[in-house]
Coordinates of N, CA and C in Angstrom, one line a residue:
M11 N -88.9 122.1 -41.0 CA -89.5 120.9 -41.5 C -90.8 120.6 -40.7
T12 N -91.9 120.4 -41.4 CA -93.1 120.0 -40.7 C -93.1 118.6 -40.2
N13 N -94.1 118.2 -39.3 CA -94.1 116.9 -38.8 C -94.3 115.9 -39.9
V14 N -95.2 116.2 -40.9 CA -95.4 115.3 -42.0 C -94.1 115.1 -42.8
E15 N -93.4 116.2 -43.1 CA -92.2 116.1 -43.8 C -91.1 115.3 -43.1
H16 N -91.1 115.5 -41.8 CA -90.2 114.7 -40.9 C -90.5 113.2 -41.0
L17 N -91.8 112.9 -40.9 CA -92.2 111.5 -40.9 C -91.9 110.9 -42.3
T18 N -92.2 111.6 -43.3 CA -91.9 111.1 -44.7 C -90.5 110.8 -44.9
T19 N -89.6 111.7 -44.4 CA -88.2 111.5 -44.5 C -87.8 110.2 -43.8
R20 N -88.3 110.0 -42.6 CA -88.0 108.8 -41.9 C -88.5 107.5 -42.6
Y21 N -89.7 107.6 -43.2 CA -90.1 106.4 -44.0 C -89.3 106.2 -45.3
D22 N -88.9 107.3 -45.9 CA -87.9 107.2 -47.0 C -86.7 106.4 -46.6
N23 N -86.2 106.8 -45.4 CA -84.9 106.1 -45.0 C -85.1 104.6 -44.6
A24 N -86.4 104.3 -44.2 CA -86.7 103.0 -43.7 C -87.2 102.1 -44.8
A25 N -87.5 102.6 -46.0 CA -88.2 101.9 -47.1 C -87.4 100.7 -47.5
G26 N -86.1 100.7 -47.6 CA -85.3 99.6 -48.1 C -85.5 98.3 -47.4
R27 N -85.8 98.3 -46.1 CA -86.0 97.1 -45.3 C -87.4 96.9 -44.8
W28 N -88.3 97.8 -45.2 CA -89.7 97.8 -44.7 C -90.5 96.6 -45.1
G29 N -90.4 96.2 -46.4 CA -91.2 95.1 -46.9 C -90.8 93.8 -46.2
D30 N -89.5 93.5 -46.1 CA -89.0 92.3 -45.4 C -89.5 92.3 -44.0
K31 N -89.4 93.5 -43.3 CA -89.8 93.5 -41.9 C -91.3 93.2 -41.7
M32 N -92.2 93.7 -42.7 CA -93.6 93.5 -42.6 C -93.9 92.0 -42.7
R33 N -93.2 91.3 -43.6 CA -93.4 89.9 -43.8 C -92.9 89.1 -42.6
T34 N -91.7 89.5 -42.1 CA -91.2 88.8 -40.9 C -92.1 88.9 -39.7
L35 N -92.7 90.0 -39.5 CA -93.5 90.2 -38.3 C -94.9 89.7 -38.5
G36 N -95.2 89.2 -39.7 CA -96.5 88.5 -39.9 C -97.6 89.4 -40.5
Y37 N -97.3 90.6 -40.9 CA -98.4 91.5 -41.3 C -98.9 91.1 -42.7
A38 N -98.0 90.6 -43.6 CA -98.5 90.2 -44.9 C -99.6 89.1 -44.8
D39 N -99.3 88.1 -44.0 CA -100.3 87.1 -43.7 C -101.6 87.6 -43.0
A40 N -101.3 88.5 -42.1 CA -102.5 89.1 -41.3 C -103.4 89.8 -42.2
Y41 N -102.9 90.6 -43.2 CA -103.7 91.3 -44.1 C -104.5 90.4 -45.0
L42 N -103.8 89.3 -45.4 CA -104.5 88.3 -46.3 C -105.8 87.8 -45.5
G43 N -105.6 87.4 -44.3 CA -106.7 86.9 -43.5 C -107.8 87.9 -43.3
F44 N -107.5 89.1 -43.0 CA -108.4 90.2 -42.9 C -109.3 90.4 -44.1
L45 N -108.6 90.5 -45.3 CA -109.3 90.7 -46.5 C -110.1 89.5 -47.0
A46 N -109.6 88.3 -46.7 CA -110.4 87.1 -47.1 C -111.7 87.0 -46.3
A47 N -111.8 87.6 -45.1 CA -113.0 87.5 -44.3 C -114.1 88.4 -44.8
G48 N -113.9 89.2 -45.8 CA -115.0 90.1 -46.2 C -115.5 89.8 -47.6
P49 N -116.3 90.8 -48.2 CA -116.9 90.6 -49.5 C -115.8 90.7 -50.6
R50 N -116.1 90.0 -51.7 CA -115.2 90.1 -52.9 C -115.5 91.3 -53.8
A51 N -114.4 91.9 -54.3 CA -114.6 93.0 -55.2 C -114.8 92.5 -56.6
G52 N -115.4 93.4 -57.5 CA -115.6 93.1 -58.9 C -114.4 93.5 -59.7
P53 N -114.2 93.0 -60.9 CA -113.0 93.3 -61.7 C -112.9 94.8 -62.1
R54 N -114.0 95.5 -62.1 CA -114.0 96.9 -62.5 C -113.9 97.9 -61.3
D55 N -114.0 97.3 -60.1 CA -113.9 98.2 -58.9 C -112.6 98.9 -58.7
R56 N -112.7 100.1 -58.3 CA -111.4 100.9 -58.1 C -111.1 100.9 -56.6
V57 N -109.8 100.7 -56.4 CA -109.3 100.5 -55.0 C -108.1 101.5 -54.8
C58 N -108.1 102.1 -53.6 CA -107.0 103.0 -53.2 C -106.4 102.5 -51.9
D59 N -105.1 102.3 -51.9 CA -104.4 102.0 -50.7 C -103.8 103.3 -50.1
V60 N -104.4 103.8 -49.1 CA -104.1 105.1 -48.5 C -102.9 105.0 -47.6
G61 N -101.8 105.7 -47.8 CA -100.6 105.5 -47.0 C -100.1 104.1 -47.2
C62 N -99.8 103.7 -48.4 CA -99.6 102.3 -48.8 C -98.3 101.8 -48.2
G63 N -97.3 102.6 -47.9 CA -96.0 102.1 -47.4 C -95.4 101.3 -48.5
S64 N -94.9 100.1 -48.2 CA -94.2 99.3 -49.1 C -95.2 98.4 -49.9
G65 N -96.5 98.6 -49.6 CA -97.5 97.9 -50.4 C -98.0 96.6 -49.9
A66 N -97.8 96.3 -48.6 CA -98.2 95.0 -48.1 C -99.7 94.8 -48.1
F67 N -100.5 95.9 -47.8 CA -102.0 95.8 -47.8 C -102.5 95.6 -49.3
A68 N -102.0 96.4 -50.2 CA -102.4 96.3 -51.6 C -101.9 95.0 -52.2
E69 N -100.8 94.5 -51.8 CA -100.3 93.2 -52.3 C -101.2 92.1 -51.8
A70 N -101.7 92.2 -50.6 CA -102.6 91.2 -50.0 C -103.9 91.3 -50.8
W71 N -104.4 92.5 -51.1 CA -105.6 92.7 -51.8 C -105.5 92.0 -53.2
M72 N -104.4 92.2 -53.9 CA -104.2 91.6 -55.2 C -104.1 90.1 -55.0
G73 N -103.6 89.6 -53.9 CA -103.5 88.1 -53.7 C -104.9 87.5 -53.6
I74 N -105.8 88.3 -53.0 CA -107.2 87.8 -52.9 C -108.0 88.0 -54.1
H75 N -107.9 89.2 -54.7 CA -108.8 89.6 -55.8 C -108.2 89.5 -57.2
G76 N -106.9 89.2 -57.3 CA -106.3 89.0 -58.6 C -105.5 90.2 -59.1
P77 N -104.6 89.9 -60.1 CA -103.7 91.0 -60.6 C -104.4 92.0 -61.5
A78 N -105.7 91.8 -61.8 CA -106.4 92.7 -62.7 C -107.0 93.9 -61.8
S79 N -106.8 93.8 -60.5 CA -107.4 94.8 -59.6 C -106.9 96.2 -60.0
R80 N -107.8 97.2 -60.0 CA -107.5 98.6 -60.4 C -107.1 99.3 -59.1
I81 N -105.8 99.4 -58.8 CA -105.3 99.9 -57.5 C -104.5 101.2 -57.7
T82 N -104.9 102.1 -56.8 CA -104.1 103.4 -56.7 C -103.3 103.3 -55.4
L83 N -102.0 103.5 -55.5 CA -101.1 103.6 -54.4 C -100.9 105.0 -54.0
L84 N -101.2 105.4 -52.8 CA -101.1 106.8 -52.3 C -100.2 106.8 -51.1
D85 N -99.1 107.6 -51.2 CA -98.2 107.7 -50.1 C -97.3 109.0 -50.3
P86 N -96.9 109.7 -49.3 CA -96.0 110.8 -49.5 C -94.6 110.5 -49.7
S87 N -94.2 109.2 -49.4 CA -92.8 108.7 -49.6 C -92.6 108.1 -50.9
R88 N -91.7 108.7 -51.7 CA -91.4 108.2 -53.0 C -90.7 106.9 -52.9
S89 N -89.8 106.7 -51.9 CA -89.1 105.4 -51.8 C -90.1 104.3 -51.5
M90 N -91.1 104.5 -50.6 CA -92.1 103.5 -50.3 C -92.9 103.2 -51.6
L91 N -93.3 104.2 -52.3 CA -94.1 104.0 -53.5 C -93.4 103.1 -54.5
T92 N -92.1 103.4 -54.7 CA -91.3 102.6 -55.6 C -91.3 101.1 -55.3
R93 N -91.2 100.8 -54.0 CA -91.2 99.4 -53.5 C -92.6 98.8 -53.6
A94 N -93.6 99.6 -53.3 CA -95.0 99.1 -53.4 C -95.3 98.8 -54.9
E95 N -95.0 99.6 -55.8 CA -95.2 99.4 -57.2 C -94.5 98.1 -57.6
A96 N -93.3 97.9 -57.2 CA -92.5 96.7 -57.6 C -93.2 95.5 -57.0
A97 N -93.7 95.6 -55.8 CA -94.3 94.4 -55.1 C -95.5 94.0 -55.9
L98 N -96.4 94.9 -56.4 CA -97.5 94.5 -57.2 C -97.1 94.0 -58.5
A99 N -96.1 94.6 -59.1 CA -95.6 94.1 -60.4 C -95.1 92.6 -60.3
R100 N -94.5 92.2 -59.2 CA -94.1 90.8 -59.1 C -95.3 89.9 -59.1
R101 N -96.5 90.4 -58.7 CA -97.7 89.6 -58.8 C -98.4 89.7 -60.2
G102 N -97.8 90.4 -61.1 CA -98.4 90.6 -62.4 C -99.4 91.7 -62.5
G103 N -99.4 92.6 -61.5 CA -100.3 93.7 -61.5 C -99.7 95.0 -61.7
R104 N -100.5 96.0 -62.0 CA -100.1 97.4 -62.3 C -100.9 98.3 -61.4
A105 N -100.3 99.4 -61.0 CA -101.0 100.3 -60.1 C -100.7 101.8 -60.6
Q106 N -101.7 102.6 -60.3 CA -101.4 104.1 -60.5 C -100.7 104.6 -59.2
V107 N -99.7 105.3 -59.3 CA -98.9 105.7 -58.2 C -99.0 107.2 -58.0
V108 N -99.4 107.6 -56.8 CA -99.6 109.0 -56.5 C -98.8 109.4 -55.2
Q109 N -97.8 110.3 -55.4 CA -97.0 110.7 -54.3 C -97.7 112.0 -53.7
D110 N -98.4 111.7 -52.6 CA -99.2 112.8 -52.0 C -99.7 112.3 -50.6
G111 N -100.2 113.2 -49.8 CA -100.8 112.8 -48.5 C -102.3 113.0 -48.5
L112 N -102.9 112.8 -47.4 CA -104.3 112.8 -47.3 C -104.9 114.2 -47.6
E113 N -104.2 115.2 -47.2 CA -104.7 116.6 -47.4 C -104.7 117.0 -48.9
G114 N -103.6 116.6 -49.6 CA -103.5 117.1 -50.9 C -104.1 116.3 -52.0
F115 N -104.4 115.1 -51.7 CA -104.9 114.2 -52.8 C -106.4 114.5 -53.2
Q116 N -106.6 114.6 -54.5 CA -107.9 114.8 -55.0 C -108.2 113.8 -56.2
P117 N -108.8 112.7 -55.9 CA -109.1 111.7 -56.9 C -109.9 112.2 -58.0
K118 N -109.7 111.8 -59.2 CA -110.4 112.2 -60.4 C -111.8 111.5 -60.5
A119 N -111.9 110.3 -59.8 CA -113.2 109.6 -59.8 C -113.3 108.9 -58.5
C120 N -114.5 108.6 -58.0 CA -114.6 107.9 -56.7 C -114.1 106.5 -56.8
F121 N -113.6 106.1 -55.6 CA -113.2 104.7 -55.5 C -114.4 103.8 -54.9
D122 N -114.2 102.5 -55.1 CA -115.2 101.6 -54.6 C -114.7 101.0 -53.2
Y123 N -113.4 100.9 -53.1 CA -112.8 100.4 -51.9 C -111.6 101.2 -51.4
L124 N -111.5 101.5 -50.2 CA -110.3 102.1 -49.6 C -109.6 101.2 -48.6
L125 N -108.3 101.1 -48.7 CA -107.5 100.4 -47.8 C -106.6 101.4 -47.0
A126 N -106.6 101.2 -45.7 CA -105.8 102.2 -44.9 C -105.2 101.5 -43.7
A127 N -104.0 101.1 -43.7 CA -103.3 100.4 -42.6 C -102.4 101.3 -41.8
H128 N -102.6 101.6 -40.6 CA -101.7 102.3 -39.7 C -101.5 103.8 -40.3
V129 N -102.6 104.4 -40.6 CA -102.6 105.8 -41.1 C -103.1 106.7 -40.0
L130 N -104.2 106.3 -39.3 CA -104.8 107.2 -38.3 C -103.9 107.5 -37.2
E131 N -102.9 106.6 -36.9 CA -102.0 106.8 -35.8 C -101.1 108.1 -36.0
H132 N -101.0 108.5 -37.2 CA -100.1 109.6 -37.5 C -100.7 110.9 -38.0
V133 N -102.0 111.0 -37.9 CA -102.7 112.2 -38.3 C -103.2 113.0 -37.0
P134 N -103.2 114.3 -37.0 CA -103.6 115.1 -35.8 C -105.1 114.9 -35.5
E135 N -106.0 114.7 -36.5 CA -107.4 114.6 -36.3 C -107.9 113.4 -37.0
P136 N -108.0 112.2 -36.3 CA -108.4 111.0 -37.0 C -109.8 111.1 -37.7
A137 N -110.8 111.7 -37.0 CA -112.1 111.8 -37.5 C -112.1 112.7 -38.8
A138 N -111.3 113.7 -38.8 CA -111.2 114.6 -40.0 C -110.5 113.8 -41.2
A139 N -109.6 112.9 -40.9 CA -108.9 112.1 -41.9 C -109.9 111.1 -42.5
L140 N -110.7 110.5 -41.6 CA -111.8 109.6 -42.1 C -112.8 110.3 -42.9
R141 N -113.2 111.5 -42.5 CA -114.2 112.3 -43.2 C -113.6 112.6 -44.6
R142 N -112.4 112.9 -44.7 CA -111.8 113.2 -46.0 C -111.8 112.0 -46.9
M143 N -111.5 110.8 -46.4 CA -111.5 109.6 -47.1 C -113.0 109.3 -47.5
R144 N -113.9 109.6 -46.7 CA -115.3 109.4 -47.0 C -115.7 110.1 -48.3
A145 N -115.1 111.3 -48.5 CA -115.4 112.1 -49.7 C -114.9 111.4 -51.0
W146 N -114.0 110.4 -50.9 CA -113.5 109.8 -52.0 C -114.3 108.6 -52.5
V147 N -115.4 108.3 -51.8 CA -116.2 107.1 -52.3 C -117.7 107.6 -52.3
Q148 N -118.5 106.9 -53.1 CA -119.9 107.1 -53.1 C -120.5 106.3 -51.9
P149 N -121.8 106.7 -51.6 CA -122.5 105.9 -50.6 C -122.4 104.4 -50.9
G150 N -122.1 103.5 -50.0 CA -121.9 102.1 -50.2 C -120.5 101.7 -50.5
G151 N -119.6 102.7 -50.6 CA -118.2 102.4 -50.8 C -117.6 101.8 -49.5
R152 N -116.6 101.0 -49.5 CA -116.2 100.2 -48.4 C -114.7 100.6 -48.0
L153 N -114.5 100.6 -46.7 CA -113.2 100.9 -46.1 C -112.7 99.7 -45.3
W154 N -111.5 99.4 -45.5 CA -110.8 98.3 -44.8 C -109.7 99.1 -44.0
L155 N -109.8 99.1 -42.7 CA -109.0 99.9 -41.8 C -108.2 99.1 -40.8
V156 N -106.9 99.3 -40.6 CA -106.1 98.7 -39.6 C -105.6 99.8 -38.7
V157 N -105.8 99.6 -37.4 CA -105.4 100.7 -36.5 C -104.7 100.0 -35.3
S158 N -103.6 100.7 -34.8 CA -102.9 100.2 -33.6 C -103.9 100.3 -32.4
K159 N -103.7 99.3 -31.5 CA -104.5 99.3 -30.3 C -103.6 99.3 -29.1
P160 N -104.1 99.7 -27.9 CA -103.3 99.8 -26.7 C -102.7 98.4 -26.4
H161 N -101.4 98.3 -26.2 CA -100.7 97.1 -25.8 C -99.2 97.5 -25.5
W162 N -98.6 96.8 -24.6 CA -97.2 97.2 -24.3 C -96.3 97.2 -25.4
C163 N -96.6 96.3 -26.4 CA -95.7 96.3 -27.7 C -95.7 97.6 -28.4
N164 N -96.9 98.3 -28.3 CA -96.9 99.6 -29.0 C -96.1 100.6 -28.3
A165 N -95.8 100.5 -27.0 CA -95.0 101.4 -26.3 C -93.6 101.3 -26.9
L166 N -93.1 100.1 -27.3 CA -91.8 100.0 -27.9 C -91.8 100.7 -29.3
I167 N -92.9 100.5 -30.1 CA -92.9 101.1 -31.4 C -93.0 102.6 -31.3
W168 N -93.7 103.1 -30.2 CA -93.8 104.5 -30.1 C -92.5 105.2 -29.9
L169 N -91.6 104.5 -29.3 CA -90.2 105.1 -29.1 C -89.6 105.5 -30.4
Q170 N -89.9 104.8 -31.4 CA -89.3 105.1 -32.7 C -90.2 106.0 -33.6
W171 N -91.5 105.7 -33.6 CA -92.4 106.4 -34.5 C -93.3 107.4 -33.9
R172 N -93.5 107.5 -32.6 CA -94.3 108.5 -31.9 C -95.8 108.4 -32.4
H173 N -96.2 107.2 -32.7 CA -97.6 107.0 -33.2 C -98.6 106.9 -32.0
R174 N -99.9 106.9 -32.4 CA -100.9 106.8 -31.3 C -101.5 105.4 -31.4
A175 N -102.3 105.0 -30.4 CA -103.0 103.8 -30.3 C -104.4 104.1 -29.9
F176 N -105.4 103.4 -30.4 CA -106.8 103.7 -30.2 C -107.6 102.5 -29.7
R177 N -108.4 102.7 -28.7 CA -109.4 101.7 -28.3 C -110.5 101.5 -29.4
Q178 N -111.1 100.4 -29.3 CA -112.1 100.1 -30.3 C -113.2 101.1 -30.3
A179 N -113.7 101.5 -29.2 CA -114.8 102.5 -29.1 C -114.4 103.9 -29.7
E180 N -113.1 104.2 -29.6 CA -112.6 105.5 -30.1 C -112.7 105.4 -31.7
V181 N -112.2 104.3 -32.2 CA -112.3 104.2 -33.7 C -113.7 104.2 -34.2
S182 N -114.6 103.5 -33.5 CA -116.0 103.4 -33.8 C -116.6 104.8 -33.8
D183 N -116.3 105.6 -32.8 CA -116.9 107.0 -32.8 C -116.4 107.8 -33.9
C184 N -115.1 107.7 -34.2 CA -114.5 108.5 -35.3 C -115.2 108.1 -36.6
L185 N -115.4 106.8 -36.9 CA -116.0 106.4 -38.1 C -117.4 106.9 -38.2
A186 N -118.2 106.9 -37.1 CA -119.6 107.3 -37.1 C -119.7 108.8 -37.5
V187 N -118.8 109.7 -36.9 CA -118.9 111.1 -37.1 C -118.4 111.5 -38.5
A188 N -117.6 110.6 -39.1 CA -117.0 110.9 -40.4 C -117.9 110.3 -41.5
G189 N -119.0 109.7 -41.2 CA -119.9 109.2 -42.3 C -119.7 107.8 -42.7
W190 N -119.2 107.0 -41.8 CA -119.0 105.6 -42.1 C -119.8 104.7 -41.1
R191 N -120.3 103.6 -41.5 CA -121.0 102.7 -40.7 C -120.1 101.5 -40.4
L192 N -119.8 101.2 -39.2 CA -118.9 100.1 -38.8 C -119.7 98.8 -39.1
D193 N -119.2 98.0 -39.9 CA -119.8 96.7 -40.2 C -119.3 95.6 -39.4
D194 N -118.0 95.6 -39.1 CA -117.3 94.5 -38.4 C -116.0 94.9 -38.0
T195 N -115.5 94.2 -37.0 CA -114.1 94.3 -36.5 C -113.4 92.9 -36.7
Y196 N -112.1 93.0 -36.8 CA -111.4 91.8 -37.0 C -110.2 91.7 -36.1
A197 N -110.1 90.5 -35.4 CA -109.0 90.3 -34.4 C -108.0 89.4 -35.1
F198 N -106.8 90.0 -35.3 CA -105.7 89.2 -36.0 C -105.4 88.0 -35.1
P199 N -105.2 86.8 -35.7 CA -105.1 85.6 -34.8 C -103.8 85.3 -34.2
S200 N -102.7 85.9 -34.7 CA -101.4 85.5 -34.2 C -100.3 86.6 -34.4
G201 N -99.2 86.4 -33.7 CA -98.0 87.2 -34.0 C -98.2 88.6 -33.5
P202 N -97.3 89.5 -33.8 CA -97.4 90.9 -33.5 C -98.7 91.6 -33.9
P203 N -99.2 91.3 -35.1 CA -100.5 92.0 -35.4 C -101.6 91.7 -34.4
S204 N -101.6 90.5 -33.8 CA -102.7 90.2 -32.8 C -102.5 91.0 -31.5
R205 N -101.3 91.4 -31.3 CA -101.1 92.2 -30.0 C -101.2 93.7 -30.2
N206 N -100.9 94.2 -31.4 CA -100.8 95.7 -31.5 C -101.8 96.3 -32.5
S207 N -102.6 95.5 -33.2 CA -103.5 96.0 -34.2 C -104.9 95.4 -34.2
R208 N -105.8 96.1 -34.8 CA -107.2 95.6 -34.9 C -107.7 96.1 -36.3
G209 N -108.5 95.2 -36.9 CA -109.0 95.5 -38.2 C -110.5 96.0 -38.1
Y210 N -110.9 96.9 -39.0 CA -112.2 97.5 -39.0 C -112.7 97.5 -40.5
R211 N -113.9 97.0 -40.7 CA -114.5 97.1 -42.0 C -115.8 98.0 -41.9
A212 N -115.8 99.0 -42.8 CA -116.9 100.0 -42.7 C -117.5 100.3 -44.1
T213 N -118.7 100.8 -44.1 CA -119.4 101.2 -45.3 C -119.7 102.7 -45.3
A214 N -119.5 103.4 -46.4 CA -119.9 104.8 -46.5 C -121.4 105.0 -46.5
V215 N -121.9 105.9 -45.7 CA -123.4 106.1 -45.6 C -123.7 107.5 -46.2

């Protein structure tokens, strides 16, 4: 079993309690605040939540931009996708569901916005992952990125998930070499997200 397959299996097993855990820890509200701080999308804009998990980021997007949002949910875990699709349906929205990973996914048309929360922590080459995502948008396409940052809280999470944490300068460098212009960073104001995560908003160049 590859590392990706092993991680996917673990996410499949955790999917049943993942959504409730995200809400309890404050990530649902944190994502709403992050998305509300940026530009508004148009009704015809295409959005992809990369590594969507149980759909907390996409659900927040729909909460800001409305149920008519054209969202693609991308994740290698079928169990996570099932819960993400149901979460959007409860808001009156529909999504295209794609069970795949970064390496295998080939969109039929470019997206206008990409969402990616806690994806870079699990890939062997973060810059390469960002470069691949850059190919999914036209110049001017936007990326909303959430990445773990160094904090003792992440040491506890690492014991379970063996993820990585990145300083702001590291993420900025990876974005630049991958064809993204960093527009802004976002400090989550409270709870666990404020201690272990940072938001980044970037534009494809």
